[in-house]
mmCIF file of C-alpha atoms in Angstrom:
data_model
loop_
_atom_site.group_PDB
_atom_site.id
_atom_site.type_symbol
_atom_site.label_atom_id
_atom_site.label_comp_id
_atom_site.label_asym_id
_atom_site.label_seq_id
_atom_site.Cartn_x
_atom_site.Cartn_y
_atom_site.Cartn_z
ATOM 1 C CA UNK B 619 -6.762 38.910 -23.845
ATOM 2 C CA UNK B 620 -3.850 37.327 -22.025
ATOM 3 C CA UNK B 621 -0.752 39.316 -21.093
ATOM 4 C CA UNK B 622 1.463 36.247 -21.597
ATOM 5 C CA UNK B 623 4.138 36.622 -24.270
ATOM 6 C CA UNK B 624 2.691 33.751 -26.273
ATOM 7 C CA UNK B 625 1.356 33.757 -29.819
ATOM 8 C CA UNK B 626 -2.258 32.674 -30.276
ATOM 9 C CA UNK B 627 -3.676 29.843 -32.379
ATOM 10 C CA UNK B 628 -7.367 29.530 -33.112
ATOM 11 C CA UNK B 629 -9.726 26.638 -33.652
ATOM 12 C CA UNK B 630 -11.945 26.498 -36.724
ATOM 13 C CA UNK B 631 -15.722 26.723 -36.157
ATOM 14 C CA UNK B 632 -15.929 22.986 -37.029
ATOM 15 C CA UNK B 633 -13.304 22.147 -34.351
ATOM 16 C CA UNK B 634 -14.630 20.536 -31.182
ATOM 17 C CA UNK B 635 -13.869 23.291 -28.673
ATOM 18 C CA UNK B 636 -16.411 21.840 -26.232
ATOM 19 C CA UNK B 637 -14.437 18.574 -26.020
ATOM 20 C CA UNK B 638 -11.271 20.570 -25.254
ATOM 21 C CA UNK B 639 -13.151 22.542 -22.564
ATOM 22 C CA UNK B 640 -14.297 19.259 -21.005
ATOM 23 C CA UNK B 641 -10.793 17.812 -20.829
ATOM 24 C CA UNK B 642 -9.866 16.365 -24.231
ATOM 25 C CA UNK B 643 -6.137 17.157 -24.438
ATOM 26 C CA UNK B 644 -5.534 17.358 -28.202
ATOM 27 C CA UNK B 645 -6.444 19.513 -31.181
ATOM 28 C CA UNK B 646 -6.037 17.900 -34.592
ATOM 29 C CA UNK B 647 -4.540 19.761 -37.558
ATOM 30 C CA UNK B 648 -7.886 19.834 -39.398
ATOM 31 C CA UNK B 649 -9.509 21.664 -36.438
ATOM 32 C CA UNK B 650 -7.074 24.597 -36.333
ATOM 33 C CA UNK B 651 -6.672 27.715 -38.452
ATOM 34 C CA UNK B 652 -3.327 26.895 -40.084
ATOM 35 C CA UNK B 653 -2.355 30.175 -41.677
ATOM 36 C CA UNK B 654 1.224 31.022 -42.579
ATOM 37 C CA UNK B 655 1.913 32.373 -39.076
ATOM 38 C CA UNK B 656 0.736 29.158 -37.379
ATOM 39 C CA UNK B 657 2.607 26.953 -39.839
ATOM 40 C CA UNK B 658 5.701 29.062 -39.150
ATOM 41 C CA UNK B 659 5.747 28.223 -35.425
ATOM 42 C CA UNK B 660 8.685 26.015 -34.473
ATOM 43 C CA UNK B 661 7.713 22.471 -33.351
ATOM 44 C CA UNK B 662 7.326 22.569 -29.570
ATOM 45 C CA UNK B 663 6.347 26.255 -29.423
ATOM 46 C CA UNK B 664 3.913 27.344 -26.718
ATOM 47 C CA UNK B 665 0.788 29.251 -27.697
ATOM 48 C CA UNK B 666 -2.572 30.330 -26.302
ATOM 49 C CA UNK B 667 -5.363 28.278 -27.862
ATOM 50 C CA UNK B 668 -8.597 30.134 -28.605
ATOM 51 C CA UNK B 669 -11.939 28.840 -29.787
ATOM 52 C CA UNK B 670 -13.490 30.156 -33.003
ATOM 53 C CA UNK B 671 -14.932 33.119 -31.019
ATOM 54 C CA UNK B 672 -11.457 34.039 -29.720
ATOM 55 C CA UNK B 673 -12.200 32.879 -26.159
ATOM 56 C CA UNK B 674 -8.966 31.457 -24.626
ATOM 57 C CA UNK B 675 -9.074 27.702 -23.845
ATOM 58 C CA UNK B 676 -5.601 27.346 -22.323
ATOM 59 C CA UNK B 677 -1.904 27.110 -23.032
ATOM 60 C CA UNK B 678 -0.896 24.518 -25.624
ATOM 61 C CA UNK B 679 2.246 23.116 -27.189
ATOM 62 C CA UNK B 680 2.126 23.422 -30.973
ATOM 63 C CA UNK B 681 3.716 21.154 -33.560
ATOM 64 C CA UNK B 682 2.782 22.098 -37.143
ATOM 65 C CA UNK B 683 4.487 18.858 -38.336
ATOM 66 C CA UNK B 684 2.111 16.600 -36.386
ATOM 67 C CA UNK B 685 -1.466 15.467 -36.963
ATOM 68 C CA UNK B 686 -1.932 16.326 -33.262
ATOM 69 C CA UNK B 687 -1.101 19.991 -33.834
ATOM 70 C CA UNK B 688 -1.855 21.162 -30.255
ATOM 71 C CA UNK B 689 -1.461 19.430 -26.894
ATOM 72 C CA UNK B 690 -3.035 21.079 -23.860
ATOM 73 C CA UNK B 691 -0.478 21.898 -21.155
ATOM 74 C CA UNK B 692 -2.414 24.176 -18.808
ATOM 75 C CA UNK B 693 -5.979 25.492 -18.651
ATOM 76 C CA UNK B 694 -4.494 28.820 -17.506
ATOM 77 C CA UNK B 695 -3.440 30.714 -20.651
ATOM 78 C CA UNK B 696 -1.028 32.766 -18.507
ATOM 79 C CA UNK B 697 0.810 29.722 -17.113
ATOM 80 C CA UNK B 698 4.609 29.848 -17.143
ATOM 81 C CA UNK B 699 6.137 26.503 -18.088
ATOM 82 C CA UNK B 700 9.295 26.438 -15.979
ATOM 83 C CA UNK B 701 11.001 24.226 -13.379
ATOM 84 C CA UNK B 702 8.356 25.085 -10.761
ATOM 85 C CA UNK B 703 5.526 24.176 -13.146
ATOM 86 C CA UNK B 704 7.134 20.794 -13.890
ATOM 87 C CA UNK B 705 7.827 20.244 -10.179
ATOM 88 C CA UNK B 706 4.138 20.740 -9.342
ATOM 89 C CA UNK B 707 3.068 18.110 -11.920
ATOM 90 C CA UNK B 708 5.766 15.683 -10.792
ATOM 91 C CA UNK B 709 4.915 16.147 -7.087
ATOM 92 C CA UNK B 710 1.275 15.328 -7.784
ATOM 93 C CA UNK B 711 2.244 12.211 -9.778
ATOM 94 C CA UNK B 712 4.759 11.103 -7.134
ATOM 95 C CA UNK B 713 2.154 11.292 -4.339
ATOM 96 C CA UNK B 714 0.033 8.699 -6.180
ATOM 97 C CA UNK B 715 2.952 6.318 -6.785
ATOM 98 C CA UNK B 716 4.267 6.464 -3.210
ATOM 99 C CA UNK B 717 0.779 5.529 -2.018
ATOM 100 C CA UNK B 718 0.781 2.526 -4.362
ATOM 101 C CA UNK B 719 4.311 1.178 -3.919
ATOM 102 C CA UNK B 720 6.691 0.885 -0.991
ATOM 103 C CA UNK B 721 9.752 0.835 -3.280
ATOM 104 C CA UNK B 722 10.623 3.479 -5.915
ATOM 105 C CA UNK B 723 10.153 1.285 -8.990
ATOM 106 C CA UNK B 724 7.210 2.383 -11.136
ATOM 107 C CA UNK B 725 5.975 4.526 -14.007
ATOM 108 C CA UNK B 726 6.112 8.028 -12.549
ATOM 109 C CA UNK B 727 4.619 9.936 -15.488
ATOM 110 C CA UNK B 728 2.112 8.421 -17.908
ATOM 111 C CA UNK B 729 1.845 11.205 -20.468
ATOM 112 C CA UNK B 730 -1.511 13.006 -20.839
ATOM 113 C CA UNK B 731 -3.072 11.269 -17.827
ATOM 114 C CA UNK B 732 -0.410 12.832 -15.559
ATOM 115 C CA UNK B 733 -0.627 16.244 -17.207
ATOM 116 C CA UNK B 734 2.578 15.986 -19.274
ATOM 117 C CA UNK B 735 1.397 15.196 -22.822
ATOM 118 C CA UNK B 736 3.644 12.828 -24.753
ATOM 119 C CA UNK B 737 6.044 12.362 -21.817
ATOM 120 C CA UNK B 738 6.775 9.005 -20.190
ATOM 121 C CA UNK B 739 9.037 8.712 -17.131
ATOM 122 C CA UNK B 740 9.883 5.355 -15.560
ATOM 123 C CA UNK B 741 11.703 5.236 -12.232
ATOM 124 C CA UNK B 742 14.222 2.584 -11.244
ATOM 125 C CA UNK B 743 15.280 3.495 -7.702
ATOM 126 C CA UNK B 744 17.898 6.248 -8.034
ATOM 127 C CA UNK B 745 17.616 6.152 -11.833
ATOM 128 C CA UNK B 746 14.911 7.653 -14.034
ATOM 129 C CA UNK B 747 14.387 7.288 -17.785
ATOM 130 C CA UNK B 748 12.503 9.992 -19.699
ATOM 131 C CA UNK B 749 10.866 9.309 -23.063
ATOM 132 C CA UNK B 750 9.978 12.687 -24.606
ATOM 133 C CA UNK B 751 7.571 11.667 -27.370
ATOM 134 C CA UNK B 752 6.375 15.190 -28.180
ATOM 135 C CA UNK B 753 8.298 18.165 -29.561
ATOM 136 C CA UNK B 754 7.560 20.474 -26.608
ATOM 137 C CA UNK B 755 9.162 17.998 -24.178
ATOM 138 C CA UNK B 756 12.284 17.848 -26.355
ATOM 139 C CA UNK B 757 12.493 21.637 -26.243
ATOM 140 C CA UNK B 758 11.957 21.833 -22.461
ATOM 141 C CA UNK B 759 13.915 18.727 -21.454
ATOM 142 C CA UNK B 760 16.331 20.739 -19.251
ATOM 143 C CA UNK B 761 13.748 22.235 -16.835
ATOM 144 C CA UNK B 762 11.904 18.885 -16.844
ATOM 145 C CA UNK B 763 15.066 17.024 -15.801
ATOM 146 C CA UNK B 764 15.895 19.678 -13.173
ATOM 147 C CA UNK B 765 12.423 19.359 -11.646
ATOM 148 C CA UNK B 766 12.607 15.556 -11.746
ATOM 149 C CA UNK B 767 15.870 15.537 -9.763
ATOM 150 C CA UNK B 768 14.477 18.077 -7.304
ATOM 151 C CA UNK B 769 11.174 16.280 -6.645
ATOM 152 C CA UNK B 770 12.361 12.654 -6.575
ATOM 153 C CA UNK B 771 16.020 12.881 -5.548
ATOM 154 C CA UNK B 772 17.110 10.565 -8.374
ATOM 155 C CA UNK B 773 20.817 10.842 -9.116
ATOM 156 C CA UNK B 774 20.790 9.535 -12.700
ATOM 157 C CA UNK B 775 18.442 10.727 -15.449
ATOM 158 C CA UNK B 776 18.581 9.132 -18.881
ATOM 159 C CA UNK B 777 16.757 10.177 -22.027
ATOM 160 C CA UNK B 778 15.561 7.447 -24.384
ATOM 161 C CA UNK B 779 14.099 9.325 -27.303
ATOM 162 C CA UNK B 780 13.230 6.854 -30.022
ATOM 163 C CA UNK B 781 10.261 5.022 -31.493
ATOM 164 C CA UNK B 782 7.114 5.377 -33.555
ATOM 165 C CA UNK B 783 5.588 8.209 -31.501
ATOM 166 C CA UNK B 784 8.560 10.479 -32.204
ATOM 167 C CA UNK B 785 8.476 9.636 -35.908
ATOM 168 C CA UNK B 786 4.823 10.767 -36.020
ATOM 169 C CA UNK B 787 5.919 14.053 -34.398
ATOM 170 C CA UNK B 788 8.664 14.542 -37.007
ATOM 171 C CA UNK B 789 11.376 14.125 -34.350
ATOM 172 C CA UNK B 790 14.703 12.351 -34.702
ATOM 173 C CA UNK B 791 15.896 9.614 -32.350
ATOM 174 C CA UNK B 792 18.337 10.877 -29.741
ATOM 175 C CA UNK B 793 19.322 9.401 -26.418
ATOM 176 C CA UNK B 794 21.797 10.277 -23.703
ATOM 177 C CA UNK B 795 22.469 10.967 -20.045
ATOM 178 C CA UNK B 796 20.981 14.174 -18.631
ATOM 179 C CA UNK B 797 22.227 13.776 -15.052
ATOM 180 C CA UNK B 798 24.778 11.570 -13.279
ATOM 181 C CA UNK B 799 26.743 8.640 -14.638
ATOM 182 C CA UNK B 800 25.499 6.403 -17.455
ATOM 183 C CA UNK B 801 24.839 2.965 -15.895
ATOM 184 C CA UNK B 802 27.182 0.272 -17.188
ATOM 185 C CA UNK B 803 25.183 -2.706 -15.869
ATOM 186 C CA UNK B 804 21.523 -3.713 -15.748
ATOM 187 C CA UNK B 805 19.542 -2.480 -12.731
ATOM 188 C CA UNK B 806 17.811 -5.183 -10.634
ATOM 189 C CA UNK B 807 14.092 -4.519 -10.076
ATOM 190 C CA UNK B 808 11.999 -6.446 -7.532
ATOM 191 C CA UNK B 809 8.374 -7.063 -8.548
ATOM 192 C CA UNK B 810 5.901 -9.723 -7.428
ATOM 193 C CA UNK B 811 8.686 -11.598 -5.641
ATOM 194 C CA UNK B 812 10.753 -11.851 -8.830
ATOM 195 C CA UNK B 813 13.959 -10.063 -9.811
ATOM 196 C CA UNK B 814 14.109 -8.442 -13.243
ATOM 197 C CA UNK B 815 17.234 -7.021 -14.843
ATOM 198 C CA UNK B 816 16.460 -3.697 -16.566
ATOM 199 C CA UNK B 817 18.871 -2.513 -19.250
ATOM 200 C CA UNK B 818 18.264 1.239 -19.072
ATOM 201 C CA UNK B 819 20.544 2.152 -21.981
ATOM 202 C CA UNK B 820 20.247 -0.679 -24.519
ATOM 203 C CA UNK B 821 16.882 -2.258 -23.712
ATOM 204 C CA UNK B 822 13.437 -1.730 -25.242
ATOM 205 C CA UNK B 823 11.630 1.525 -24.384
ATOM 206 C CA UNK B 824 12.806 2.490 -20.877
ATOM 207 C CA UNK B 825 14.286 -0.947 -20.102
ATOM 208 C CA UNK B 826 11.359 -2.695 -18.395
ATOM 209 C CA UNK B 827 7.586 -2.903 -18.799
ATOM 210 C CA UNK B 828 5.930 -1.915 -15.515
ATOM 211 C CA UNK B 829 2.440 -1.958 -17.067
ATOM 212 C CA UNK B 830 2.075 -5.760 -16.805
ATOM 213 C CA UNK B 831 2.797 -5.905 -13.048
ATOM 214 C CA UNK B 832 -0.792 -6.793 -11.934
ATOM 215 C CA UNK B 833 -1.167 -9.287 -14.804
ATOM 216 C CA UNK B 834 2.140 -10.958 -13.885
ATOM 217 C CA UNK B 835 0.758 -11.282 -10.349
ATOM 218 C CA UNK B 836 -2.559 -12.805 -11.467
ATOM 219 C CA UNK B 837 -0.923 -15.383 -13.753
ATOM 220 C CA UNK B 838 1.717 -16.219 -11.127
ATOM 221 C CA UNK B 839 -1.156 -17.014 -8.764
ATOM 222 C CA UNK B 840 -2.284 -19.759 -11.180
ATOM 223 C CA UNK B 841 1.209 -21.192 -11.554
ATOM 224 C CA UNK B 842 2.016 -23.087 -8.349
ATOM 225 C CA UNK B 843 3.593 -26.451 -9.353
ATOM 226 C CA UNK B 844 2.752 -25.626 -12.991
ATOM 227 C CA UNK B 845 4.737 -26.007 -16.205
ATOM 228 C CA UNK B 846 4.835 -22.476 -17.625
ATOM 229 C CA UNK B 847 5.511 -21.254 -21.179
ATOM 230 C CA UNK B 848 6.231 -17.516 -21.536
ATOM 231 C CA UNK B 849 6.191 -16.491 -25.232
ATOM 232 C CA UNK B 850 7.485 -13.049 -26.296
ATOM 233 C CA UNK B 851 9.087 -13.164 -22.855
ATOM 234 C CA UNK B 852 11.368 -10.098 -23.146
ATOM 235 C CA UNK B 853 13.324 -10.165 -19.836
ATOM 236 C CA UNK B 854 11.123 -12.925 -18.379
ATOM 237 C CA UNK B 855 8.138 -10.941 -17.103
ATOM 238 C CA UNK B 856 5.537 -13.667 -16.659
ATOM 239 C CA UNK B 857 7.897 -16.641 -16.353
ATOM 240 C CA UNK B 858 10.008 -15.255 -13.513
ATOM 241 C CA UNK B 859 6.911 -14.088 -11.600
ATOM 242 C CA UNK B 860 5.486 -17.624 -11.936
ATOM 243 C CA UNK B 861 8.716 -19.175 -10.635
ATOM 244 C CA UNK B 862 8.642 -16.777 -7.665
ATOM 245 C CA UNK B 863 5.192 -18.193 -6.814
ATOM 246 C CA UNK B 864 6.274 -21.831 -6.995
ATOM 247 C CA UNK B 865 5.958 -22.857 -10.652
ATOM 248 C CA UNK B 866 7.623 -26.214 -11.365
ATOM 249 C CA UNK B 867 9.347 -24.900 -14.504
ATOM 250 C CA UNK B 868 9.282 -21.995 -16.933
ATOM 251 C CA UNK B 869 10.385 -21.803 -20.555
ATOM 252 C CA UNK B 870 10.923 -18.276 -21.916
ATOM 253 C CA UNK B 871 10.774 -17.738 -25.691
ATOM 254 C CA UNK B 872 11.965 -14.541 -27.372
ATOM 255 C CA UNK B 873 13.680 -13.410 -30.559
ATOM 256 C CA UNK B 874 16.192 -11.251 -28.691
ATOM 257 C CA UNK B 875 19.402 -12.749 -27.309
ATOM 258 C CA UNK B 876 20.128 -9.762 -25.029
ATOM 259 C CA UNK B 877 16.608 -9.936 -23.532
ATOM 260 C CA UNK B 878 16.930 -13.672 -22.795
ATOM 261 C CA UNK B 879 20.386 -13.098 -21.274
ATOM 262 C CA UNK B 880 18.804 -10.567 -18.887
ATOM 263 C CA UNK B 881 16.030 -13.072 -18.119
ATOM 264 C CA UNK B 882 18.611 -15.716 -17.194
ATOM 265 C CA UNK B 883 20.439 -13.185 -15.004
ATOM 266 C CA UNK B 884 17.142 -12.507 -13.220
ATOM 267 C CA UNK B 885 16.581 -16.238 -12.674
ATOM 268 C CA UNK B 886 20.134 -16.536 -11.284
ATOM 269 C CA UNK B 887 19.555 -13.613 -8.910
ATOM 270 C CA UNK B 888 16.354 -15.300 -7.671
ATOM 271 C CA UNK B 889 18.010 -18.706 -7.236
ATOM 272 C CA UNK B 890 15.579 -20.408 -9.663
ATOM 273 C CA UNK B 891 17.936 -20.989 -12.613
ATOM 274 C CA UNK B 892 17.481 -24.788 -12.278
ATOM 275 C CA UNK B 893 13.754 -24.393 -13.126
ATOM 276 C CA UNK B 894 14.215 -21.829 -15.890
ATOM 277 C CA UNK B 895 14.995 -22.389 -19.571
ATOM 278 C CA UNK B 896 15.149 -20.061 -22.554
ATOM 279 C CA UNK B 897 14.658 -20.655 -26.252
ATOM 280 C CA UNK B 898 15.650 -18.042 -28.828
ATOM 281 C CA UNK B 899 13.676 -17.833 -32.041
ATOM 282 C CA UNK B 900 10.673 -16.471 -33.874
ATOM 283 C CA UNK B 901 7.726 -16.997 -31.526
ATOM 284 C CA UNK B 902 5.440 -18.383 -34.241
ATOM 285 C CA UNK B 903 8.105 -20.882 -35.361
ATOM 286 C CA UNK B 904 8.938 -21.953 -31.806
ATOM 287 C CA UNK B 905 5.266 -22.527 -30.897
ATOM 288 C CA UNK B 906 4.816 -24.646 -34.037
ATOM 289 C CA UNK B 907 7.951 -26.637 -33.179
ATOM 290 C CA UNK B 908 6.800 -27.191 -29.574
ATOM 291 C CA UNK B 909 3.481 -28.549 -30.903
ATOM 292 C CA UNK B 910 5.416 -30.932 -33.185
ATOM 293 C CA UNK B 911 7.357 -32.106 -30.135
ATOM 294 C CA UNK B 912 4.086 -32.761 -28.293
ATOM 295 C CA UNK B 913 5.004 -30.274 -25.540
ATOM 296 C CA UNK B 914 2.298 -29.449 -22.987
ATOM 297 C CA UNK B 915 2.136 -26.690 -20.381
ATOM 298 C CA UNK B 916 -0.283 -25.874 -17.575
ATOM 299 C CA UNK B 917 0.048 -22.102 -18.050
ATOM 300 C CA UNK B 918 0.885 -20.403 -21.366
ATOM 301 C CA UNK B 919 1.319 -16.640 -21.817
ATOM 302 C CA UNK B 920 1.755 -14.743 -25.092
ATOM 303 C CA UNK B 921 2.629 -11.047 -24.736
ATOM 304 C CA UNK B 922 3.560 -9.914 -28.263
ATOM 305 C CA UNK B 923 4.580 -6.457 -29.469
ATOM 306 C CA UNK B 924 1.831 -4.169 -30.804
ATOM 307 C CA UNK B 925 0.550 -5.880 -33.955
ATOM 308 C CA UNK B 926 -1.998 -3.088 -34.543
ATOM 309 C CA UNK B 927 -0.260 0.186 -33.605
ATOM 310 C CA UNK B 928 -2.545 2.222 -35.893
ATOM 311 C CA UNK B 929 -6.009 2.012 -37.442
ATOM 312 C CA UNK B 930 -4.503 1.130 -40.827
ATOM 313 C CA UNK B 931 -2.787 -1.887 -39.229
ATOM 314 C CA UNK B 932 -5.927 -3.107 -37.431
ATOM 315 C CA UNK B 933 -7.056 -5.931 -39.753
ATOM 316 C CA UNK B 934 -3.611 -7.554 -40.255
ATOM 317 C CA UNK B 935 -2.975 -7.005 -36.542
ATOM 318 C CA UNK B 936 -6.151 -8.867 -35.530
ATOM 319 C CA UNK B 937 -5.197 -11.724 -37.876
ATOM 320 C CA UNK B 938 -1.798 -11.907 -36.156
ATOM 321 C CA UNK B 939 -3.446 -12.063 -32.696
ATOM 322 C CA UNK B 940 -5.738 -14.820 -33.982
ATOM 323 C CA UNK B 941 -2.703 -16.726 -35.244
ATOM 324 C CA UNK B 942 -0.951 -16.383 -31.863
ATOM 325 C CA UNK B 943 -4.001 -17.886 -30.136
ATOM 326 C CA UNK B 944 -4.280 -20.688 -32.701
ATOM 327 C CA UNK B 945 -0.618 -21.680 -32.228
ATOM 328 C CA UNK B 946 -0.667 -21.324 -28.433
ATOM 329 C CA UNK B 947 -3.920 -23.187 -27.673
ATOM 330 C CA UNK B 948 -2.651 -26.721 -28.579
ATOM 331 C CA UNK B 949 0.251 -26.239 -26.129
ATOM 332 C CA UNK B 950 -2.129 -25.821 -23.149
ATOM 333 C CA UNK B 951 -2.914 -28.990 -21.177
ATOM 334 C CA UNK B 952 -6.588 -29.772 -20.582
ATOM 335 C CA UNK B 953 -7.816 -27.538 -17.750
ATOM 336 C CA UNK B 954 -4.796 -25.278 -18.165
ATOM 337 C CA UNK B 955 -4.688 -21.524 -18.676
ATOM 338 C CA UNK B 956 -3.848 -19.352 -21.679
ATOM 339 C CA UNK B 957 -3.193 -15.634 -21.158
ATOM 340 C CA UNK B 958 -3.129 -13.510 -24.319
ATOM 341 C CA UNK B 959 -2.029 -9.877 -24.262
ATOM 342 C CA UNK B 960 -2.262 -6.900 -26.589
ATOM 343 C CA UNK B 961 -0.620 -3.493 -26.235
ATOM 344 C CA UNK B 962 -2.189 -2.194 -29.466
ATOM 345 C CA UNK B 963 -4.055 1.129 -29.238
ATOM 346 C CA UNK B 964 -6.108 0.356 -32.336
ATOM 347 C CA UNK B 965 -7.405 -3.064 -31.230
ATOM 348 C CA UNK B 966 -9.967 -2.466 -28.486
ATOM 349 C CA UNK B 967 -10.775 -5.122 -25.892
ATOM 350 C CA UNK B 968 -13.774 -6.568 -27.768
ATOM 351 C CA UNK B 969 -11.931 -6.893 -31.090
ATOM 352 C CA UNK B 970 -8.866 -8.404 -29.415
ATOM 353 C CA UNK B 971 -10.935 -10.839 -27.324
ATOM 354 C CA UNK B 972 -12.896 -11.960 -30.392
ATOM 355 C CA UNK B 973 -9.735 -12.512 -32.447
ATOM 356 C CA UNK B 974 -8.237 -14.549 -29.580
ATOM 357 C CA UNK B 975 -11.401 -16.653 -29.211
ATOM 358 C CA UNK B 976 -11.445 -17.306 -32.984
ATOM 359 C CA UNK B 977 -7.843 -18.522 -32.847
ATOM 360 C CA UNK B 978 -8.600 -20.841 -29.920
ATOM 361 C CA UNK B 979 -11.623 -22.204 -31.794
ATOM 362 C CA UNK B 980 -9.610 -22.739 -34.974
ATOM 363 C CA UNK B 981 -7.172 -24.812 -32.922
ATOM 364 C CA UNK B 982 -10.065 -27.101 -31.974
ATOM 365 C CA UNK B 983 -10.142 -25.943 -28.353
ATOM 366 C CA UNK B 984 -12.836 -24.309 -26.234
ATOM 367 C CA UNK B 985 -12.163 -21.763 -23.527
ATOM 368 C CA UNK B 986 -13.885 -19.809 -20.778
ATOM 369 C CA UNK B 987 -12.624 -16.335 -19.887
ATOM 370 C CA UNK B 988 -11.628 -16.271 -16.221
ATOM 371 C CA UNK B 989 -9.878 -12.901 -16.008
ATOM 372 C CA UNK B 990 -9.393 -9.650 -17.922
ATOM 373 C CA UNK B 991 -6.489 -7.450 -16.902
ATOM 374 C CA UNK B 992 -5.240 -3.992 -17.808
ATOM 375 C CA UNK B 993 -2.211 -1.822 -17.081
ATOM 376 C CA UNK B 994 -1.381 -1.171 -13.441
ATOM 377 C CA UNK B 995 -2.531 1.929 -11.522
ATOM 378 C CA UNK B 996 0.814 3.662 -12.144
ATOM 379 C CA UNK B 997 -0.425 3.859 -15.765
ATOM 380 C CA UNK B 998 -3.524 6.005 -15.152
ATOM 381 C CA UNK B 999 -6.110 6.430 -17.875
ATOM 382 C CA UNK B 1000 -7.388 9.789 -19.041
ATOM 383 C CA UNK B 1001 -11.137 9.170 -19.439
ATOM 384 C CA UNK B 1002 -11.333 11.470 -22.489
ATOM 385 C CA UNK B 1003 -8.510 9.657 -24.282
ATOM 386 C CA UNK B 1004 -9.159 6.013 -25.136
ATOM 387 C CA UNK B 1005 -5.555 5.729 -26.395
ATOM 388 C CA UNK B 1006 -4.236 5.941 -22.832
ATOM 389 C CA UNK B 1007 -5.822 2.536 -22.040
ATOM 390 C CA UNK B 1008 -3.867 0.412 -24.487
ATOM 391 C CA UNK B 1009 -3.024 -2.794 -22.559
ATOM 392 C CA UNK B 1010 -5.349 -5.826 -22.430
ATOM 393 C CA UNK B 1011 -4.634 -9.263 -20.932
ATOM 394 C CA UNK B 1012 -7.307 -11.955 -21.266
ATOM 395 C CA UNK B 1013 -6.932 -15.296 -19.453
ATOM 396 C CA UNK B 1014 -8.821 -18.322 -20.809
ATOM 397 C CA UNK B 1015 -9.174 -21.719 -19.155
ATOM 398 C CA UNK B 1016 -9.093 -24.293 -21.949
#
């Protein structure tokens, strides 16, 4: 038995203890003995997880309100989760990112794959934004922030705690500044030769999507002298990267005025505003209108929000991806390129690729796949957890 002052929780005989031993980081509610004592644990409590034979498996965070009732924190059941423990995880994660990037702009912590389940940390130079998407991280946000400042030297730490993941954990939205001054202006981020303006307090998620960086680079490499259409553009991810690599023009389409304003600010900062246009509106409506106008582009990118965030949303989500492809394909000039993206956990690569190909076919076009992209290496994948590899980008030549 462990000496640690932690309660114990125990897996049912039908629970897959072997998977946990081999690195699977979660225990589902139907695999755990949920007696009154276990149900009485406060969300975010730490406990020693045992298998059905009472052999300790490690130290877990428990949330009786979540379908994922336990998240593995440390294989050592005696581990002490304090500032030093967080600092060790952060130091290990930082070593990987500093090898990848010469500037401190990246995803520093990618949840389970970096040993901090449910925690996302994006770094923007001297600023860091934490998304605590699990109850234990909410509870231990203070030592986490202390360790983050100590390991990285960032002077501003923001918490952006909102979104679907927190709802599933039974957590309320709450955001604020944990260290330093709240930024009053967008932070410029250099990537792939482009400048992006990241709104760290009012933007989506942490303010910028680092995961698409390698896919921006690939598409930008196709875009020299090209007419580019960037649909669901957010702050101009693909369009601005294409302009940095010599695209003739880029049109960014998004439903958000603030996002398009940031995109225009990025274009101004890069000195390419004369080649950059924006169009606000529903992406489906705008693509239909562009087809009516007879518009043609050499490179078209569609990077929509997650249409299939859960298994129950899979079928309507796949129909939505098919519709995106069907509307986008007629806008691509003969011999041009269409890049379609999905950040849906539930739609795997094969299902997404097939839905995209169906949409292209329904538009009367034929395509060859020339590239398949994923999230960048600052978004590592835990091999046991398919959910950590959510992003797909498939480029067709039509």
